[in-house]
Short mmCIF file of C-alpha atoms in Angstrom, two decimals:
data_model
loop_
_atom_site.label_atom_id
_atom_site.label_comp_id
_atom_site.label_asym_id
_atom_site.label_seq_id
_atom_site.Cartn_x
_atom_site.Cartn_y
_atom_site.Cartn_z
CA MET A 300 32.72 33.40 2.28
CA SER A 301 33.17 29.86 3.57
CA PRO A 302 32.21 27.02 1.21
CA PRO A 303 28.86 25.26 1.67
CA LEU A 304 28.80 22.21 3.92
CA ILE A 305 27.61 19.93 1.14
CA GLN A 306 29.42 20.06 -2.18
CA PRO A 307 27.39 19.54 -5.39
CA PRO A 308 27.57 15.90 -6.52
CA ARG A 309 29.58 14.97 -9.59
CA ASP A 310 27.63 13.95 -12.68
CA ASP A 311 28.78 10.35 -12.20
CA ALA A 312 28.08 10.23 -8.46
CA HIS A 313 25.74 7.33 -7.79
CA HIS A 314 25.39 4.48 -5.35
CA ASP A 315 22.69 2.05 -4.33
CA VAL A 316 21.11 3.68 -1.29
CA THR A 317 19.06 0.55 -0.54
CA GLN A 318 22.12 -1.34 0.72
CA GLY A 319 21.83 -1.92 4.47
CA TYR A 320 18.19 -0.84 4.60
CA SER A 321 15.90 -1.42 7.58
CA ILE A 322 12.19 -2.13 7.47
CA GLU A 323 9.19 -1.75 9.78
CA ILE A 324 6.58 -4.33 10.75
CA THR A 325 3.67 -4.71 13.14
CA ALA A 326 3.12 -7.79 15.29
CA LYS A 327 0.58 -8.98 12.72
CA ASP A 328 3.21 -9.06 9.96
CA VAL A 329 5.18 -12.08 11.20
CA GLU A 330 3.68 -14.43 8.62
CA ALA A 331 4.44 -11.98 5.81
CA LEU A 332 7.98 -11.48 7.15
CA THR A 333 8.53 -15.23 7.20
CA ALA A 334 7.37 -15.48 3.58
CA ALA A 335 9.58 -12.58 2.50
CA ALA A 336 12.63 -13.69 4.54
CA PRO A 337 14.51 -15.36 1.65
CA LEU A 338 14.72 -11.98 -0.12
CA ILE A 339 15.89 -10.04 2.95
CA PRO A 340 19.64 -9.93 3.71
CA PRO A 341 20.68 -11.61 6.98
CA ARG A 342 20.93 -9.26 9.97
CA THR A 343 18.68 -6.66 8.39
CA ILE A 344 17.25 -4.37 11.07
CA VAL A 345 13.51 -4.96 11.52
CA ALA A 346 11.57 -2.44 13.62
CA ILE A 347 8.53 -3.70 15.52
CA THR A 348 5.97 -0.95 16.11
CA PHE A 349 4.16 -0.24 19.39
CA LEU A 350 0.54 -0.14 18.23
CA PRO A 351 -2.25 0.35 20.78
CA SER A 352 -4.22 -2.43 19.07
CA GLU A 353 -1.48 -5.01 19.82
CA ASP A 354 -0.62 -6.14 23.34
CA ALA A 355 2.81 -6.67 24.88
CA GLN A 356 2.79 -10.41 24.29
CA ALA A 357 2.13 -9.96 20.58
CA ARG A 358 5.06 -7.53 20.36
CA LEU A 359 7.29 -9.94 22.28
CA ASP A 360 6.32 -12.83 19.99
CA ALA A 361 7.00 -10.72 16.90
CA THR A 362 10.40 -9.65 18.24
CA ARG A 363 11.35 -13.26 18.93
CA ALA A 364 10.27 -14.24 15.40
CA VAL A 365 12.46 -11.50 13.91
CA ARG A 366 15.47 -12.83 15.81
CA LEU A 367 14.76 -16.46 14.87
CA LEU A 368 14.58 -15.50 11.19
CA GLY A 369 18.13 -14.16 11.43
CA PHE A 370 17.31 -10.44 11.51
CA VAL A 371 18.07 -7.74 14.09
CA PRO A 372 14.96 -6.69 16.04
CA MET A 373 14.42 -3.04 16.95
CA PRO A 374 11.28 -2.92 19.12
CA HIS A 375 9.52 0.39 19.65
CA PHE A 376 8.63 1.97 22.99
CA SER A 377 5.79 4.50 23.06
CA ALA A 378 6.47 6.58 26.18
CA ARG A 379 2.96 7.91 26.77
CA ARG A 380 1.38 4.48 26.40
CA LEU A 381 3.48 2.90 29.16
CA THR A 382 1.42 2.68 32.35
CA SER A 383 4.26 2.44 34.89
CA ASN A 384 8.00 2.04 35.31
CA ASP A 385 7.41 -1.66 36.00
CA ASP A 386 5.48 -1.89 32.74
CA PHE A 387 8.42 -0.30 30.91
CA GLU A 388 11.29 -2.17 32.55
CA GLY A 389 9.43 -5.49 32.62
CA PHE A 390 8.77 -5.30 28.89
CA LEU A 391 12.36 -4.26 28.21
CA LYS A 392 13.77 -7.11 30.32
CA ARG A 393 11.73 -9.72 28.48
CA LEU A 394 12.81 -8.31 25.11
CA VAL A 395 16.46 -8.58 26.12
CA ASP A 396 16.19 -11.97 27.85
CA GLU A 397 14.00 -13.69 25.26
CA SER A 398 15.20 -12.13 22.00
CA GLY A 399 18.65 -10.70 22.73
CA VAL A 400 17.51 -7.18 21.94
CA ARG A 401 20.35 -4.65 21.82
CA ARG A 402 18.64 -1.96 19.74
CA CYS A 403 15.44 -0.06 20.64
CA PHE A 404 13.46 2.83 19.21
CA VAL A 405 11.67 5.39 21.37
CA VAL A 406 8.80 7.72 20.51
CA ALA A 407 6.60 9.91 22.67
CA GLY A 408 3.40 8.43 21.21
CA ASP A 409 0.11 9.93 20.11
CA PRO A 410 -1.95 10.22 23.34
CA PRO A 411 -2.18 13.86 24.48
CA GLU A 412 -1.90 12.72 28.10
CA PRO A 413 0.49 9.97 29.28
CA ALA A 414 -0.98 6.77 30.69
CA GLY A 415 1.85 6.61 33.24
CA PRO A 416 4.97 8.47 34.38
CA PHE A 417 6.57 9.01 30.95
CA ALA A 418 5.55 12.12 29.06
CA ASP A 419 8.25 11.91 26.39
CA THR A 420 11.22 9.96 25.10
CA ALA A 421 13.71 11.94 27.20
CA SER A 422 12.06 10.63 30.37
CA LEU A 423 12.52 7.05 29.19
CA ILE A 424 16.18 7.62 28.37
CA ALA A 425 16.76 9.33 31.74
CA THR A 426 15.73 6.22 33.70
CA GLY A 427 18.99 4.50 32.75
CA ALA A 428 17.02 1.32 32.07
CA PHE A 429 18.26 0.89 28.51
CA GLU A 430 21.97 0.84 29.32
CA ARG A 431 21.40 -1.29 32.43
CA ALA A 432 19.62 -3.85 30.25
CA GLY A 433 22.53 -3.97 27.79
CA VAL A 434 20.93 -1.96 24.97
CA ARG A 435 23.63 -0.50 22.75
CA THR A 436 21.67 1.60 20.23
CA VAL A 437 18.64 3.84 20.80
CA GLY A 438 16.64 5.12 17.85
CA LEU A 439 15.02 8.55 17.79
CA ALA A 440 12.41 10.02 15.46
CA GLY A 441 13.44 12.69 12.96
CA HIS A 442 11.07 15.14 11.27
CA PRO A 443 12.62 16.64 8.11
CA GLU A 444 9.33 18.28 7.13
CA GLY A 445 8.43 19.60 10.56
CA HIS A 446 6.64 18.47 13.71
CA PRO A 447 2.98 19.27 14.48
CA HIS A 448 3.76 20.53 17.99
CA MET A 449 7.27 22.01 17.71
CA THR A 450 9.07 24.54 15.56
CA GLY A 451 11.96 23.44 13.39
CA ALA A 452 14.43 25.01 15.82
CA GLN A 453 12.82 23.25 18.78
CA CYS A 454 12.95 19.91 16.96
CA LEU A 455 16.66 20.29 16.30
CA GLN A 456 17.38 21.36 19.88
CA VAL A 457 15.48 18.42 21.36
CA LEU A 458 17.11 15.99 18.96
CA GLU A 459 20.55 17.34 19.80
CA GLU A 460 19.88 16.99 23.54
CA LYS A 461 18.60 13.43 23.23
CA CYS A 462 21.54 12.34 21.06
CA ALA A 463 23.90 13.79 23.66
CA ALA A 464 22.05 12.04 26.52
CA ILE A 465 22.19 8.67 24.76
CA THR A 466 25.90 9.08 23.99
CA ALA A 467 26.66 10.15 27.57
CA ARG A 468 25.06 6.90 28.76
CA GLY A 469 27.43 4.83 26.64
CA MET A 470 24.98 4.03 23.87
CA LYS A 471 24.77 5.01 20.21
CA PRO A 472 21.94 7.21 18.89
CA VAL A 473 20.43 6.66 15.46
CA ILE A 474 17.82 8.90 13.84
CA VAL A 475 14.96 7.36 11.86
CA THR A 476 12.81 9.85 9.98
CA GLN A 477 9.17 9.93 9.07
CA PHE A 478 8.61 9.07 5.43
CA GLY A 479 8.63 11.60 2.62
CA PHE A 480 8.08 11.95 -1.12
CA ASP A 481 10.92 14.32 -1.98
CA ALA A 482 14.69 13.91 -1.66
CA GLU A 483 15.44 17.63 -1.39
CA PRO A 484 14.00 18.25 2.12
CA PHE A 485 15.82 15.13 3.33
CA LEU A 486 19.15 16.33 1.99
CA ARG A 487 18.74 19.87 3.34
CA TRP A 488 17.71 18.53 6.76
CA ILE A 489 20.75 16.25 7.01
CA GLU A 490 22.97 19.19 6.08
CA THR A 491 21.42 21.16 8.95
CA LEU A 492 22.01 18.28 11.38
CA ARG A 493 25.66 18.00 10.41
CA ALA A 494 26.16 21.78 10.62
CA ARG A 495 24.93 21.61 14.24
CA GLY A 496 27.36 18.81 15.03
CA ILE A 497 24.72 16.07 15.16
CA ASP A 498 26.67 13.22 13.57
CA ALA A 499 24.37 10.31 14.48
CA PRO A 500 23.57 7.87 11.66
CA VAL A 501 20.36 8.75 9.82
CA ARG A 502 17.84 6.36 8.31
CA LEU A 503 15.53 8.14 5.87
CA GLY A 504 11.92 6.98 5.88
CA VAL A 505 10.79 5.72 2.49
CA PRO A 506 7.28 4.46 1.64
CA GLY A 507 7.32 1.08 -0.05
CA PRO A 508 5.31 0.75 -3.26
CA ALA A 509 1.60 1.12 -2.58
CA GLY A 510 -1.66 2.27 -4.07
CA ILE A 511 -1.65 6.01 -4.64
CA LYS A 512 -4.72 6.53 -2.45
CA THR A 513 -3.04 4.55 0.34
CA LEU A 514 0.08 6.71 0.11
CA MET A 515 -2.01 9.88 0.18
CA ARG A 516 -3.95 8.64 3.21
CA PHE A 517 -0.78 7.95 5.20
CA ALA A 518 0.70 11.29 4.11
CA ALA A 519 -2.35 13.16 5.39
CA ARG A 520 -2.33 11.22 8.66
CA CYS A 521 1.39 11.88 9.27
CA GLY A 522 1.47 15.50 8.16
CA VAL A 523 3.89 14.76 5.34
CA GLY A 524 4.26 17.38 2.63
CA ALA A 525 2.30 16.18 -0.40
CA SER A 526 1.70 19.15 -2.64
CA ALA A 527 0.97 18.68 -6.32
CA SER A 528 4.54 19.64 -7.25
CA VAL A 529 6.07 17.25 -4.70
CA LEU A 530 3.85 14.38 -5.80
CA ALA A 531 4.66 15.06 -9.44
CA LYS A 532 8.37 14.72 -8.67
CA TYR A 533 7.57 11.41 -6.97
CA GLY A 534 5.57 10.23 -9.95
CA ILE A 535 2.02 10.82 -8.71
CA SER A 536 -0.57 13.01 -10.40
CA ILE A 537 -3.32 14.29 -8.11
CA THR A 538 -5.65 14.42 -11.10
CA ARG A 539 -5.30 10.67 -11.56
CA LEU A 540 -5.27 8.98 -8.16
CA ILE A 541 -5.31 5.39 -9.41
CA GLY A 542 -2.67 2.71 -9.68
CA THR A 543 0.43 2.27 -7.55
CA ALA A 544 3.62 4.23 -7.04
CA GLY A 545 7.07 3.33 -5.77
CA PRO A 546 9.96 5.45 -4.58
CA ASP A 547 12.07 4.99 -7.74
CA ARG A 548 12.48 8.67 -8.56
CA MET A 549 13.20 9.69 -4.98
CA LEU A 550 15.84 6.99 -4.54
CA GLU A 551 17.54 8.05 -7.75
CA ALA A 552 17.64 11.64 -6.48
CA LEU A 553 19.08 10.47 -3.15
CA SER A 554 21.65 8.28 -4.90
CA HIS A 555 22.93 11.28 -6.84
CA GLY A 556 22.50 13.85 -4.06
CA LEU A 557 24.16 12.13 -1.10
CA THR A 558 27.86 12.85 -0.58
CA PRO A 559 30.38 11.81 2.11
CA ALA A 560 29.66 15.11 3.87
CA HIS A 561 26.15 13.87 4.66
CA GLY A 562 27.67 11.22 6.93
CA GLU A 563 26.17 7.79 7.53
CA VAL A 564 22.79 7.65 5.75
CA GLN A 565 20.67 4.59 4.96
CA LEU A 566 17.00 3.90 4.29
CA HIS A 567 14.11 2.75 6.47
CA PHE A 568 11.15 1.31 4.56
CA TYR A 569 7.53 1.72 5.63
CA PRO A 570 5.68 -1.08 3.79
CA PHE A 571 2.34 0.68 3.35
CA GLY A 572 1.54 -1.50 0.34
CA GLY A 573 2.40 -4.75 2.11
CA LEU A 574 5.61 -6.22 3.48
CA GLU A 575 6.13 -8.89 0.82
CA LYS A 576 5.48 -6.40 -1.97
CA THR A 577 7.98 -3.94 -0.51
CA VAL A 578 10.72 -6.55 -0.04
CA ALA A 579 10.21 -7.86 -3.58
CA TRP A 580 10.41 -4.30 -4.92
CA ILE A 581 13.70 -3.67 -3.09
CA ALA A 582 15.20 -6.90 -4.44
CA ASP A 583 14.12 -5.93 -7.96
CA TYR A 584 15.56 -2.42 -7.55
CA GLN A 585 18.88 -3.82 -6.38
CA ALA A 586 19.01 -6.21 -9.35
CA ARG A 587 18.65 -3.45 -11.93
CA PRO A 588 21.73 -2.54 -14.00
#
């Protein structure tokens, strides 16, 4: 029998998984990002979401602010919310021209029907617009705990095809996952990716410290596994939904569980409890003995 892909970690295996983290903001978070900037390492990747409640100009302004603060902007594109190819390429051109964007993130988006010609992320990639604009890295969504509209096998197949398409166009794929409360599904999922030959860097989605009810609300909205046993491992009791919780236990499990065989793995923080609070928590975590 061949040995398992991932070898069990040594008892002393440990590293700070928060090094090189990325973080997500909305266009409304620029003031909070400015306040938190002194605690954020230079050239940290900052993702700017594509919310339907924020217009293109607000996203452009936020992207420019990220660049001016010394960070690396990663604006999102929501395929089904783009009304036309001109809408897509015009927005992309302004991001590149005004903020030097070289890294983008693509998602299909929530609407059941597309507002324009793009039904999914593959159709955006296929236009060739990203490489023509000078984009070097394209982010894709990963779903370690499943997708509401695809089987696990379908998710892996689609992810494999999109990574190959991005690479064939001379760009680098990176996979950013939805957030979770448990290290084990993350580790197993990365092992599955690597076994299939998907070697793209992975950024694991981690919820920043937040009120327990807030975390539960986002988990329910995103379809994240949040059973009593999972929450207990994270440090949350469903019989006592008060107070706040941070990802301490999960990060410790990742620190001990990740091995070189998992490939390039870093964290992506979703600041559900507030951007400044999340950045301060990360700085405190990194300062611990």
